[in-house]
Amino acid sequence: MSCQNEIILKVDNVHRAVKKNGTTVNTVDGISYTFNKGTIYNIVGPSGAGKSSFLRLLNRLDDPTLGEIYFHEKLITLYPPTELRKKISMLFQTPYLFEGTVRENLKYCCQHDDKTIAEILSRVGLKPEFADKQAEDISGGERQRVALARALLLNPVILLLDEPTASLDPTLSQSIERLILELTKNFCLTTIIVTHDPDQARRLGGNTLLLVAGRLIESGPTDIVLNNPTTDSARRYLNRELI
Amino acid sequence: MIETGYFQVLAAAALAALAFILAKVKSIPVEKDIAFGSVRAFIQLIAVGYALEFIFKLESLWLITLAVAIMIVVASYTASQRLPKSKRPFAVSLIAITAGSVITLVLMLLLGIITVEARYIIPLSGMIISNAMNGGAVAFDRIGSDLKANRLAVETSLALGKNWREASNRFYRMAIKAGMISILNFLKTVGIVALPGAMTGMILAGASPLDAVLIQLVVGYMLLSAVTITTIISAELAIRQYFNKAEQFTG
């Protein structure tokens, strides 16, 4: 696809230090990487590797303590944060829906008409009548779909997904994966997905970044990174010795 | 009304002694608190009584201002304990309580409800500042606990391109409502559920109930104004401490 050749996001020597029990810990430790448009990127690694911490830096929910991030070749700090987050939209592991109907949730950011809402619901595999359901009455998989629809209504160019299927059963999980693949292709989105599951990364394909202790230790096409790891840490993680 | 003197106070202390004996007999672990609290109340109130006698006689504007300032500082320190140390609690609390108290007192002076006399300013300031302190403290408490408990909701709003004000508005309004609940309940039930202390005191001192009621109404409206202003400013300043210029929730 032609949209895939364009560089959209560049991360340059990014660190994120936080204080834990009085000592400073680098949750993200000197990551540099370039993300292209229209591609899926899996961020994998053991617990505490800094996957979610790294993701939060990309739409400025947190800022790096060192290093720089460029969006469309411009420092992300030069964009108003509210505008940046509409372009780089993020979904959390547990989707939060506001009190009220699905329609009200979808109108949370902007006043979309019923036709647009029906269209976006159909894009995420839900029927138009679903808009009138109360958010509290829908299942985990449906919540994730509504949250995806709500994020897509912002017309983002990058979608950040923080373990979006962690709380779902395998069947629902795979249907969300198919949806992510389809949306990435149809909207020419850059999708950056954090997952603790290398098998999920294999199913999604694209590129993979393997993080251990805040450091990027392997990156490249998913099948190469996950099938032919070059570092000992990567091998230990893939052999489930690092969890 | 029987004239109240030290003899009557000592006789009333028998009631405190009764509470102490009951706690002792029932092994309720509050005997020390009862004894300490009763003696402390005696010493504090007698000391305040002498201090007020002194200030009322002097009628010095400086002394009145100093007394009000001390009340505000102590109240601000007390309310500030409800905000984490990283959130500049004393400054936030001092600004909110000073604004609520001073605006209310100045309006009362401008409207001709009171005059600049120690016997008005000092007791009314005490009521205003203590109620403002409680309203502010509740607002601080709610802001902190609600934002932390609803981190996901706040960050979902921010991630959807909302600014910090939009992301936290629900919690800001709930904190203000919580801070005002006490004074609103007081206004709803005053005279029905309970007779307020000031009114009871006036009636016991021999004032006509109607005069006591009129004063109580003034006090009620005065407290409503002070608590509303203080709670709004407390919530406004406190909630800003949880976000930075990059529209990030700093917890």
Tab-separated table of C-alpha atoms in Angstrom:
chain	number	residue	atom	x	y	z
A	1	MET	CA	0.000	0.000	0.000
A	2	SER	CA	1.353	3.438	-0.908
A	3	CYS	CA	0.449	4.926	2.465
A	4	GLN	CA	2.906	2.584	4.170
A	5	ASN	CA	6.078	4.281	2.987
A	6	GLU	CA	5.577	7.519	4.832
A	7	ILE	CA	7.309	8.034	8.199
A	8	ILE	CA	4.709	9.192	10.685
A	9	LEU	CA	6.298	8.930	14.104
A	10	LYS	CA	9.941	9.029	15.147
A	11	VAL	CA	11.128	8.277	18.643
A	12	ASP	CA	14.657	9.427	19.420
A	13	ASN	CA	16.564	8.136	22.480
A	14	VAL	CA	13.532	8.369	24.735
A	15	HIS	CA	13.797	7.766	28.486
A	16	ARG	CA	11.144	7.855	31.154
A	17	ALA	CA	12.300	7.835	34.759
A	18	VAL	CA	9.904	7.460	37.679
A	19	LYS	CA	10.432	7.335	41.405
A	20	LYS	CA	9.527	4.031	43.017
A	21	ASN	CA	9.993	3.585	46.759
A	22	GLY	CA	12.457	6.465	46.879
A	23	THR	CA	14.672	5.268	44.023
A	24	THR	CA	14.579	6.426	40.420
A	25	VAL	CA	13.820	3.726	37.880
A	26	ASN	CA	14.001	4.050	34.084
A	27	THR	CA	10.765	2.458	32.880
A	28	VAL	CA	11.723	3.439	29.336
A	29	ASP	CA	15.455	3.385	28.727
A	30	GLY	CA	16.797	4.974	25.571
A	31	ILE	CA	14.355	3.762	22.905
A	32	SER	CA	14.778	5.002	19.331
A	33	TYR	CA	12.474	3.828	16.546
A	34	THR	CA	10.674	5.011	13.414
A	35	PHE	CA	7.038	4.139	12.727
A	36	ASN	CA	5.575	4.155	9.218
A	37	LYS	CA	2.034	4.970	8.181
A	38	GLY	CA	-0.508	2.174	7.599
A	39	THR	CA	1.433	-0.498	9.499
A	40	ILE	CA	0.820	-2.574	12.601
A	41	TYR	CA	3.475	-2.511	15.309
A	42	ASN	CA	3.348	-4.985	18.165
A	43	ILE	CA	5.132	-4.062	21.355
A	44	VAL	CA	5.907	-7.245	23.252
A	45	GLY	CA	7.932	-8.075	26.316
A	46	PRO	CA	7.659	-9.439	29.821
A	47	SER	CA	5.727	-7.727	32.631
A	48	GLY	CA	7.406	-4.520	33.731
A	49	ALA	CA	9.301	-4.173	30.450
A	50	GLY	CA	7.941	-0.631	30.006
A	51	LYS	CA	5.513	-1.425	27.161
A	52	SER	CA	2.593	0.628	28.480
A	53	SER	CA	4.917	3.354	29.792
A	54	PHE	CA	6.374	3.684	26.279
A	55	LEU	CA	2.913	3.798	24.685
A	56	ARG	CA	1.788	6.605	27.015
A	57	LEU	CA	4.671	8.784	25.809
A	58	LEU	CA	3.484	8.647	22.203
A	59	ASN	CA	0.306	10.696	22.779
A	60	ARG	CA	1.753	12.689	25.690
A	61	LEU	CA	-0.274	11.144	28.480
A	62	ASP	CA	3.215	11.251	30.002
A	63	ASP	CA	6.324	13.040	28.813
A	64	PRO	CA	9.794	11.536	28.428
A	65	THR	CA	12.395	12.670	30.936
A	66	LEU	CA	14.925	12.621	28.109
A	67	GLY	CA	14.745	12.250	24.336
A	68	GLU	CA	12.376	13.495	21.688
A	69	ILE	CA	9.361	12.292	19.740
A	70	TYR	CA	8.399	13.644	16.324
A	71	PHE	CA	4.965	13.360	14.716
A	72	HIS	CA	4.961	14.238	11.002
A	73	GLU	CA	8.549	15.437	11.498
A	74	LYS	CA	7.483	17.975	14.099
A	75	LEU	CA	8.175	17.678	17.842
A	76	ILE	CA	5.043	16.407	19.560
A	77	THR	CA	5.460	19.079	22.229
A	78	LEU	CA	4.761	21.691	19.545
A	79	TYR	CA	1.211	20.399	19.013
A	80	PRO	CA	-1.551	21.365	21.462
A	81	PRO	CA	-1.960	18.146	23.541
A	82	THR	CA	-5.711	18.015	22.897
A	83	GLU	CA	-5.161	18.145	19.120
A	84	LEU	CA	-2.286	15.655	19.227
A	85	ARG	CA	-4.430	13.126	21.113
A	86	LYS	CA	-7.152	13.317	18.494
A	87	LYS	CA	-4.558	12.387	15.856
A	88	ILE	CA	-2.860	9.793	18.069
A	89	SER	CA	-5.794	8.125	19.759
A	90	MET	CA	-5.400	5.617	22.573
A	91	LEU	CA	-7.423	2.724	23.974
A	92	PHE	CA	-6.759	1.301	27.405
A	93	GLN	CA	-6.692	-2.299	28.531
A	94	THR	CA	-10.012	-1.855	30.315
A	95	PRO	CA	-12.174	0.320	28.081
A	96	TYR	CA	-13.946	3.049	30.011
A	97	LEU	CA	-17.404	3.985	28.816
A	98	PHE	CA	-19.154	6.986	30.308
A	99	GLU	CA	-22.560	6.710	31.952
A	100	GLY	CA	-25.377	6.773	29.415
A	101	THR	CA	-26.056	5.128	26.083
A	102	VAL	CA	-23.591	3.903	23.492
A	103	ARG	CA	-24.756	6.824	21.298
A	104	GLU	CA	-23.892	9.328	24.034
A	105	ASN	CA	-20.463	7.743	24.334
A	106	LEU	CA	-19.921	8.013	20.606
A	107	LYS	CA	-20.973	11.660	20.715
A	108	TYR	CA	-18.625	12.365	23.627
A	109	CYS	CA	-16.089	14.167	21.481
A	110	CYS	CA	-18.098	15.589	18.658
A	111	GLN	CA	-21.751	15.880	17.680
A	112	HIS	CA	-22.008	13.167	15.011
A	113	ASP	CA	-25.306	12.502	13.234
A	114	ASP	CA	-27.112	9.163	13.459
A	115	LYS	CA	-25.889	8.098	10.012
A	116	THR	CA	-22.236	8.500	11.008
A	117	ILE	CA	-22.879	6.627	14.239
A	118	ALA	CA	-24.590	3.757	12.402
A	119	GLU	CA	-21.653	3.628	9.957
A	120	ILE	CA	-18.986	3.519	12.625
A	121	LEU	CA	-20.892	0.877	14.606
A	122	SER	CA	-21.089	-1.259	11.495
A	123	ARG	CA	-17.310	-0.771	10.956
A	124	VAL	CA	-16.651	-2.310	14.368
A	125	GLY	CA	-19.144	-5.112	13.787
A	126	LEU	CA	-22.120	-3.777	15.721
A	127	LYS	CA	-25.654	-3.110	14.499
A	128	PRO	CA	-27.038	0.469	14.366
A	129	GLU	CA	-29.659	-0.375	17.074
A	130	PHE	CA	-26.752	-0.967	19.416
A	131	ALA	CA	-26.449	2.830	19.795
A	132	ASP	CA	-29.433	2.886	22.133
A	133	LYS	CA	-28.059	0.329	24.584
A	134	GLN	CA	-26.937	1.505	27.991
A	135	ALA	CA	-23.140	1.373	28.211
A	136	GLU	CA	-23.298	-0.476	31.529
A	137	ASP	CA	-25.354	-3.296	29.993
A	138	ILE	CA	-22.926	-4.418	27.287
A	139	SER	CA	-20.294	-7.163	27.410
A	140	GLY	CA	-16.507	-6.817	27.578
A	141	GLY	CA	-15.994	-7.490	23.858
A	142	GLU	CA	-18.748	-5.036	22.939
A	143	ARG	CA	-17.251	-2.408	25.234
A	144	GLN	CA	-13.916	-2.745	23.457
A	145	ARG	CA	-15.664	-2.369	20.072
A	146	VAL	CA	-17.568	0.735	21.236
A	147	ALA	CA	-14.348	2.208	22.630
A	148	LEU	CA	-12.676	1.531	19.268
A	149	ALA	CA	-15.580	3.169	17.425
A	150	ARG	CA	-15.369	6.194	19.731
A	151	ALA	CA	-11.636	6.523	19.074
A	152	LEU	CA	-12.108	6.139	15.296
A	153	LEU	CA	-14.662	8.956	15.252
A	154	LEU	CA	-11.764	11.302	16.027
A	155	ASN	CA	-10.252	10.372	12.629
A	156	PRO	CA	-6.897	9.436	14.131
A	157	VAL	CA	-3.861	8.609	12.027
A	158	ILE	CA	-2.268	6.530	14.788
A	159	LEU	CA	-4.122	4.158	17.084
A	160	LEU	CA	-2.435	3.166	20.341
A	161	LEU	CA	-3.866	0.002	21.895
A	162	ASP	CA	-2.769	-1.036	25.372
A	163	GLU	CA	-3.465	-4.773	25.677
A	164	PRO	CA	-6.962	-4.380	24.205
A	165	THR	CA	-7.803	-8.076	24.456
A	166	ALA	CA	-6.210	-8.861	27.837
A	167	SER	CA	-9.547	-9.211	29.595
A	168	LEU	CA	-11.337	-11.091	26.777
A	169	ASP	CA	-11.706	-14.822	26.094
A	170	PRO	CA	-9.753	-16.292	23.113
A	171	THR	CA	-12.711	-16.184	20.675
A	172	LEU	CA	-13.559	-12.560	21.424
A	173	SER	CA	-9.895	-11.731	21.489
A	174	GLN	CA	-9.379	-13.046	17.959
A	175	SER	CA	-12.446	-11.246	16.637
A	176	ILE	CA	-11.004	-7.969	18.003
A	177	GLU	CA	-7.659	-8.837	16.347
A	178	ARG	CA	-9.426	-9.308	12.989
A	179	LEU	CA	-11.142	-5.969	13.509
A	180	ILE	CA	-7.812	-4.266	14.261
A	181	LEU	CA	-6.284	-5.705	11.084
A	182	GLU	CA	-9.269	-4.599	9.012
A	183	LEU	CA	-9.347	-1.084	10.479
A	184	THR	CA	-5.600	-0.643	10.026
A	185	LYS	CA	-5.975	-1.568	6.378
A	186	ASN	CA	-9.194	0.317	5.615
A	187	PHE	CA	-8.318	3.533	7.445
A	188	CYS	CA	-4.608	3.318	6.555
A	189	LEU	CA	-3.949	3.614	10.284
A	190	THR	CA	-0.672	3.149	12.065
A	191	THR	CA	-1.623	0.780	14.853
A	192	ILE	CA	0.737	0.346	17.792
A	193	ILE	CA	-0.457	-2.432	20.038
A	194	VAL	CA	0.964	-3.509	23.371
A	195	THR	CA	0.583	-7.209	24.018
A	196	HIS	CA	2.081	-9.625	26.503
A	197	ASP	CA	1.286	-12.496	24.126
A	198	PRO	CA	3.804	-13.255	21.320
A	199	ASP	CA	1.179	-15.442	19.625
A	200	GLN	CA	-1.108	-12.455	19.289
A	201	ALA	CA	1.747	-10.529	17.693
A	202	ARG	CA	2.249	-13.435	15.246
A	203	ARG	CA	-1.423	-13.331	14.288
A	204	LEU	CA	-1.333	-9.555	13.765
A	205	GLY	CA	1.902	-9.656	11.738
A	206	GLY	CA	3.430	-6.306	10.806
A	207	ASN	CA	6.464	-5.280	12.819
A	208	THR	CA	7.391	-6.117	16.370
A	209	LEU	CA	9.365	-4.257	19.020
A	210	LEU	CA	10.618	-6.438	21.863
A	211	LEU	CA	11.215	-4.573	25.125
A	212	VAL	CA	13.022	-5.905	28.179
A	213	ALA	CA	13.650	-3.730	31.262
A	214	GLY	CA	12.694	-0.577	29.388
A	215	ARG	CA	15.106	-1.238	26.527
A	216	LEU	CA	14.310	-2.048	22.916
A	217	ILE	CA	16.303	-5.234	22.398
A	218	GLU	CA	14.877	-6.474	19.083
A	219	SER	CA	12.807	-4.897	16.328
A	220	GLY	CA	11.788	-5.674	12.767
A	221	PRO	CA	9.245	-7.776	10.865
A	222	THR	CA	7.261	-9.817	13.369
A	223	ASP	CA	8.128	-13.258	12.001
A	224	ILE	CA	11.864	-12.489	12.075
A	225	VAL	CA	11.846	-10.977	15.582
A	226	LEU	CA	9.752	-13.769	17.063
A	227	ASN	CA	11.205	-16.711	15.121
A	228	ASN	CA	14.875	-15.774	14.924
A	229	PRO	CA	15.722	-13.688	17.962
A	230	THR	CA	19.334	-12.539	18.085
A	231	THR	CA	19.687	-11.676	21.758
A	232	ASP	CA	19.729	-13.911	24.793
A	233	SER	CA	17.030	-11.814	26.560
A	234	ALA	CA	14.718	-12.162	23.551
A	235	ARG	CA	15.264	-15.931	23.421
A	236	ARG	CA	14.569	-16.234	27.166
A	237	TYR	CA	11.376	-14.182	26.807
A	238	LEU	CA	10.164	-16.232	23.849
A	239	ASN	CA	10.974	-19.444	25.725
A	240	ARG	CA	8.736	-18.100	28.527
A	241	GLU	CA	11.682	-17.879	30.917
A	242	LEU	CA	10.948	-14.161	31.335
A	243	ILE	CA	7.298	-13.573	32.118
B	1	MET	CA	-32.448	31.927	83.450
B	2	ILE	CA	-30.252	31.212	86.455
B	3	GLU	CA	-27.132	33.363	86.479
B	4	THR	CA	-24.225	31.232	85.239
B	5	GLY	CA	-20.958	31.372	87.178
B	6	TYR	CA	-18.063	29.093	88.026
B	7	PHE	CA	-20.289	27.213	90.495
B	8	GLN	CA	-22.752	26.280	87.728
B	9	VAL	CA	-19.892	25.259	85.432
B	10	LEU	CA	-18.439	23.011	88.147
B	11	ALA	CA	-21.898	21.557	88.773
B	12	ALA	CA	-22.235	20.862	85.031
B	13	ALA	CA	-18.851	19.144	85.175
B	14	ALA	CA	-20.688	16.464	87.163
B	15	LEU	CA	-22.337	15.550	83.841
B	16	ALA	CA	-18.898	15.082	82.266
B	17	ALA	CA	-17.963	12.960	85.280
B	18	LEU	CA	-21.081	10.854	84.664
B	19	ALA	CA	-19.941	10.257	81.059
B	20	PHE	CA	-16.481	9.317	82.381
B	21	ILE	CA	-17.926	6.811	84.896
B	22	LEU	CA	-20.210	5.234	82.247
B	23	ALA	CA	-17.253	4.785	79.885
B	24	LYS	CA	-15.190	3.259	82.704
B	25	VAL	CA	-17.949	0.857	83.783
B	26	LYS	CA	-18.613	-0.264	80.210
B	27	SER	CA	-14.875	-0.480	79.425
B	28	ILE	CA	-15.253	1.829	76.431
B	29	PRO	CA	-11.738	3.044	75.641
B	30	VAL	CA	-12.593	6.761	75.740
B	31	GLU	CA	-12.096	7.573	79.438
B	32	LYS	CA	-8.841	9.406	78.769
B	33	ASP	CA	-10.414	11.338	75.897
B	34	ILE	CA	-13.364	12.338	78.081
B	35	ALA	CA	-11.123	13.499	80.921
B	36	PHE	CA	-8.616	15.253	78.671
B	37	GLY	CA	-11.326	16.751	76.437
B	38	SER	CA	-13.327	18.114	79.365
B	39	VAL	CA	-10.311	19.750	81.005
B	40	ARG	CA	-9.005	21.029	77.679
B	41	ALA	CA	-12.403	22.564	76.789
B	42	PHE	CA	-12.469	24.301	80.186
B	43	ILE	CA	-8.984	25.767	79.795
B	44	GLN	CA	-9.456	26.759	76.143
B	45	LEU	CA	-12.807	28.437	76.651
B	46	ILE	CA	-11.787	30.308	79.802
B	47	ALA	CA	-8.631	31.514	78.024
B	48	VAL	CA	-10.677	32.608	74.996
B	49	GLY	CA	-13.169	34.323	77.280
B	50	TYR	CA	-10.417	36.424	78.853
B	51	ALA	CA	-8.825	37.119	75.459
B	52	LEU	CA	-12.149	38.285	74.017
B	53	GLU	CA	-12.845	40.484	77.071
B	54	PHE	CA	-9.462	42.097	76.479
B	55	ILE	CA	-9.997	42.599	72.743
B	56	PHE	CA	-13.571	43.879	73.157
B	57	LYS	CA	-12.404	46.491	75.666
B	58	LEU	CA	-9.562	47.746	73.489
B	59	GLU	CA	-11.655	47.894	70.242
B	60	SER	CA	-8.435	48.028	68.238
B	61	LEU	CA	-8.858	47.403	64.509
B	62	TRP	CA	-5.348	45.948	64.381
B	63	LEU	CA	-6.094	43.534	67.185
B	64	ILE	CA	-9.363	42.460	65.519
B	65	THR	CA	-7.511	41.910	62.226
B	66	LEU	CA	-4.794	39.939	63.997
B	67	ALA	CA	-7.354	37.715	65.711
B	68	VAL	CA	-9.136	37.037	62.395
B	69	ALA	CA	-5.790	36.377	60.667
B	70	ILE	CA	-4.781	33.844	63.336
B	71	MET	CA	-8.135	32.069	62.934
B	72	ILE	CA	-7.669	31.934	59.149
B	73	VAL	CA	-4.112	30.582	59.378
B	74	VAL	CA	-5.057	27.844	61.861
B	75	ALA	CA	-8.146	26.889	59.804
B	76	SER	CA	-6.093	26.855	56.574
B	77	TYR	CA	-3.480	24.609	58.133
B	78	THR	CA	-6.179	22.227	59.400
B	79	ALA	CA	-7.994	22.029	56.037
B	80	SER	CA	-4.687	21.665	54.167
B	81	GLN	CA	-4.087	18.297	55.843
B	82	ARG	CA	-6.652	16.845	53.387
B	83	LEU	CA	-4.458	17.550	50.360
B	84	PRO	CA	-1.183	15.706	49.589
B	85	LYS	CA	1.977	17.670	50.416
B	86	SER	CA	2.967	17.777	46.738
B	87	LYS	CA	-0.137	19.817	45.903
B	88	ARG	CA	0.804	23.045	47.758
B	89	PRO	CA	-1.986	22.441	50.285
B	90	PHE	CA	-1.415	25.356	52.661
B	91	ALA	CA	-1.278	28.026	49.935
B	92	VAL	CA	-4.398	26.614	48.263
B	93	SER	CA	-6.250	26.411	51.555
B	94	LEU	CA	-5.156	29.871	52.737
B	95	ILE	CA	-6.322	31.555	49.518
B	96	ALA	CA	-9.701	29.762	49.546
B	97	ILE	CA	-10.538	30.325	53.225
B	98	THR	CA	-9.312	33.929	53.203
B	99	ALA	CA	-11.385	34.713	50.107
B	100	GLY	CA	-14.558	33.061	51.436
B	101	SER	CA	-14.267	34.662	54.865
B	102	VAL	CA	-13.118	38.137	53.907
B	103	ILE	CA	-15.592	38.549	51.024
B	104	THR	CA	-18.469	37.507	53.319
B	105	LEU	CA	-17.370	39.789	56.173
B	106	VAL	CA	-16.836	42.775	53.866
B	107	LEU	CA	-20.256	42.247	52.258
B	108	MET	CA	-21.859	42.121	55.699
B	109	LEU	CA	-20.171	45.418	56.573
B	110	LEU	CA	-21.123	47.044	53.251
B	111	LEU	CA	-24.736	45.884	53.559
B	112	GLY	CA	-24.906	47.392	57.036
B	113	ILE	CA	-25.632	44.060	58.721
B	114	ILE	CA	-22.763	44.560	61.170
B	115	THR	CA	-20.417	47.354	62.134
B	116	VAL	CA	-16.675	47.254	62.715
B	117	GLU	CA	-16.829	46.245	66.347
B	118	ALA	CA	-14.937	43.417	67.965
B	119	ARG	CA	-18.097	41.913	69.494
B	120	TYR	CA	-19.519	41.372	65.982
B	121	ILE	CA	-16.447	40.685	63.893
B	122	ILE	CA	-14.712	38.153	66.125
B	123	PRO	CA	-17.517	35.718	66.963
B	124	LEU	CA	-18.960	35.899	63.443
B	125	SER	CA	-15.484	35.370	61.952
B	126	GLY	CA	-15.103	32.306	64.121
B	127	MET	CA	-18.324	30.843	62.733
B	128	ILE	CA	-17.521	31.854	59.163
B	129	ILE	CA	-13.949	30.556	59.206
B	130	SER	CA	-14.738	27.239	60.886
B	131	ASN	CA	-17.546	26.500	58.419
B	132	ALA	CA	-15.383	27.618	55.479
B	133	MET	CA	-12.619	25.339	56.771
B	134	ASN	CA	-14.949	22.349	56.871
B	135	GLY	CA	-16.328	23.043	53.381
B	136	GLY	CA	-12.824	23.459	51.953
B	137	ALA	CA	-11.509	20.325	53.691
B	138	VAL	CA	-14.367	18.199	52.338
B	139	ALA	CA	-13.789	19.565	48.819
B	140	PHE	CA	-10.046	18.781	49.033
B	141	ASP	CA	-10.796	15.298	50.248
B	142	ARG	CA	-13.305	14.571	47.495
B	143	ILE	CA	-11.123	15.954	44.704
B	144	GLY	CA	-8.194	13.790	45.767
B	145	SER	CA	-10.141	10.593	46.333
B	146	ASP	CA	-12.433	10.927	43.290
B	147	LEU	CA	-9.653	11.726	40.838
B	148	LYS	CA	-7.496	8.861	42.071
B	149	ALA	CA	-10.394	6.397	42.065
B	150	ASN	CA	-11.418	7.523	38.571
B	151	ARG	CA	-8.005	7.758	36.950
B	152	LEU	CA	-9.169	5.645	34.001
B	153	ALA	CA	-12.179	7.912	33.370
B	154	VAL	CA	-10.009	11.030	33.519
B	155	GLU	CA	-7.314	9.602	31.247
B	156	THR	CA	-9.922	8.249	28.815
B	157	SER	CA	-11.253	11.802	28.426
B	158	LEU	CA	-7.743	13.187	27.973
B	159	ALA	CA	-6.923	10.456	25.435
B	160	LEU	CA	-10.051	11.444	23.509
B	161	GLY	CA	-8.709	14.971	23.116
B	162	LYS	CA	-10.485	16.661	26.015
B	163	ASN	CA	-8.656	19.257	28.071
B	164	TRP	CA	-8.050	18.841	31.814
B	165	ARG	CA	-11.061	20.987	32.680
B	166	GLU	CA	-13.444	18.852	30.606
B	167	ALA	CA	-11.853	15.631	31.856
B	168	SER	CA	-12.283	16.586	35.509
B	169	ASN	CA	-15.411	18.746	35.473
B	170	ARG	CA	-17.669	16.009	36.873
B	171	PHE	CA	-15.379	15.512	39.868
B	172	TYR	CA	-14.973	19.259	40.389
B	173	ARG	CA	-18.743	19.725	40.625
B	174	MET	CA	-19.168	16.725	42.921
B	175	ALA	CA	-16.448	18.045	45.247
B	176	ILE	CA	-18.175	21.427	45.509
B	177	LYS	CA	-21.509	19.763	46.214
B	178	ALA	CA	-19.904	17.578	48.893
B	179	GLY	CA	-18.297	20.625	50.527
B	180	MET	CA	-21.655	22.399	50.676
B	181	ILE	CA	-23.766	19.460	51.859
B	182	SER	CA	-23.330	20.306	55.523
B	183	ILE	CA	-24.474	23.943	55.249
B	184	LEU	CA	-27.315	22.999	52.869
B	185	ASN	CA	-28.577	20.339	55.283
B	186	PHE	CA	-28.306	22.873	58.084
B	187	LEU	CA	-30.458	25.373	56.180
B	188	LYS	CA	-33.029	22.700	55.346
B	189	THR	CA	-33.438	21.432	58.896
B	190	VAL	CA	-32.692	24.489	61.008
B	191	GLY	CA	-35.375	25.019	63.631
B	192	ILE	CA	-36.998	21.655	62.844
B	193	VAL	CA	-34.383	19.056	63.650
B	194	ALA	CA	-32.121	21.197	65.810
B	195	LEU	CA	-31.900	24.667	67.268
B	196	PRO	CA	-28.493	26.075	66.369
B	197	GLY	CA	-25.999	26.882	69.110
B	198	ALA	CA	-26.003	30.649	68.600
B	199	MET	CA	-29.791	30.803	68.746
B	200	THR	CA	-29.985	28.523	71.760
B	201	GLY	CA	-27.314	30.604	73.470
B	202	MET	CA	-29.252	33.823	72.891
B	203	ILE	CA	-32.497	32.319	74.216
B	204	LEU	CA	-30.694	30.947	77.274
B	205	ALA	CA	-29.159	34.391	77.814
B	206	GLY	CA	-32.674	35.882	77.929
B	207	ALA	CA	-33.200	37.204	74.366
B	208	SER	CA	-36.643	36.868	72.800
B	209	PRO	CA	-36.953	33.812	70.534
B	210	LEU	CA	-37.937	36.034	67.592
B	211	ASP	CA	-34.796	38.163	67.966
B	212	ALA	CA	-32.759	34.961	68.243
B	213	VAL	CA	-34.372	33.621	65.045
B	214	LEU	CA	-33.594	36.806	63.100
B	215	ILE	CA	-29.945	36.680	64.142
B	216	GLN	CA	-29.863	32.991	63.248
B	217	LEU	CA	-31.164	33.747	59.752
B	218	VAL	CA	-28.392	36.293	59.253
B	219	VAL	CA	-25.886	33.702	60.484
B	220	GLY	CA	-27.309	31.017	58.175
B	221	TYR	CA	-27.112	33.170	55.038
B	222	MET	CA	-23.668	34.406	56.049
B	223	LEU	CA	-22.391	30.845	56.415
B	224	LEU	CA	-23.945	29.836	53.094
B	225	SER	CA	-22.045	32.622	51.337
B	226	ALA	CA	-18.730	31.851	53.051
B	227	VAL	CA	-18.944	28.097	52.501
B	228	THR	CA	-19.983	28.470	48.846
B	229	ILE	CA	-17.164	30.874	48.006
B	230	THR	CA	-14.548	28.870	49.923
B	231	THR	CA	-15.631	25.511	48.532
B	232	ILE	CA	-15.659	26.726	44.922
B	233	ILE	CA	-12.215	28.329	45.253
B	234	SER	CA	-10.867	25.277	47.134
B	235	ALA	CA	-12.081	22.893	44.429
B	236	GLU	CA	-10.852	25.189	41.652
B	237	LEU	CA	-7.352	25.557	43.076
B	238	ALA	CA	-7.067	21.952	44.263
B	239	ILE	CA	-8.116	20.341	40.988
B	240	ARG	CA	-5.512	22.375	39.078
B	241	GLN	CA	-2.831	20.738	41.235
B	242	TYR	CA	-3.651	17.361	39.671
B	243	PHE	CA	-2.925	18.418	36.083
B	244	ASN	CA	-0.012	20.099	34.321
B	245	LYS	CA	0.277	22.416	31.341
B	246	ALA	CA	0.583	19.446	28.971
B	247	GLU	CA	-2.962	18.382	29.942
B	248	GLN	CA	-1.530	15.381	31.820
B	249	PHE	CA	-3.021	13.882	34.960
B	250	THR	CA	-0.268	13.981	37.556
B	251	GLY	CA	-2.171	12.000	40.202
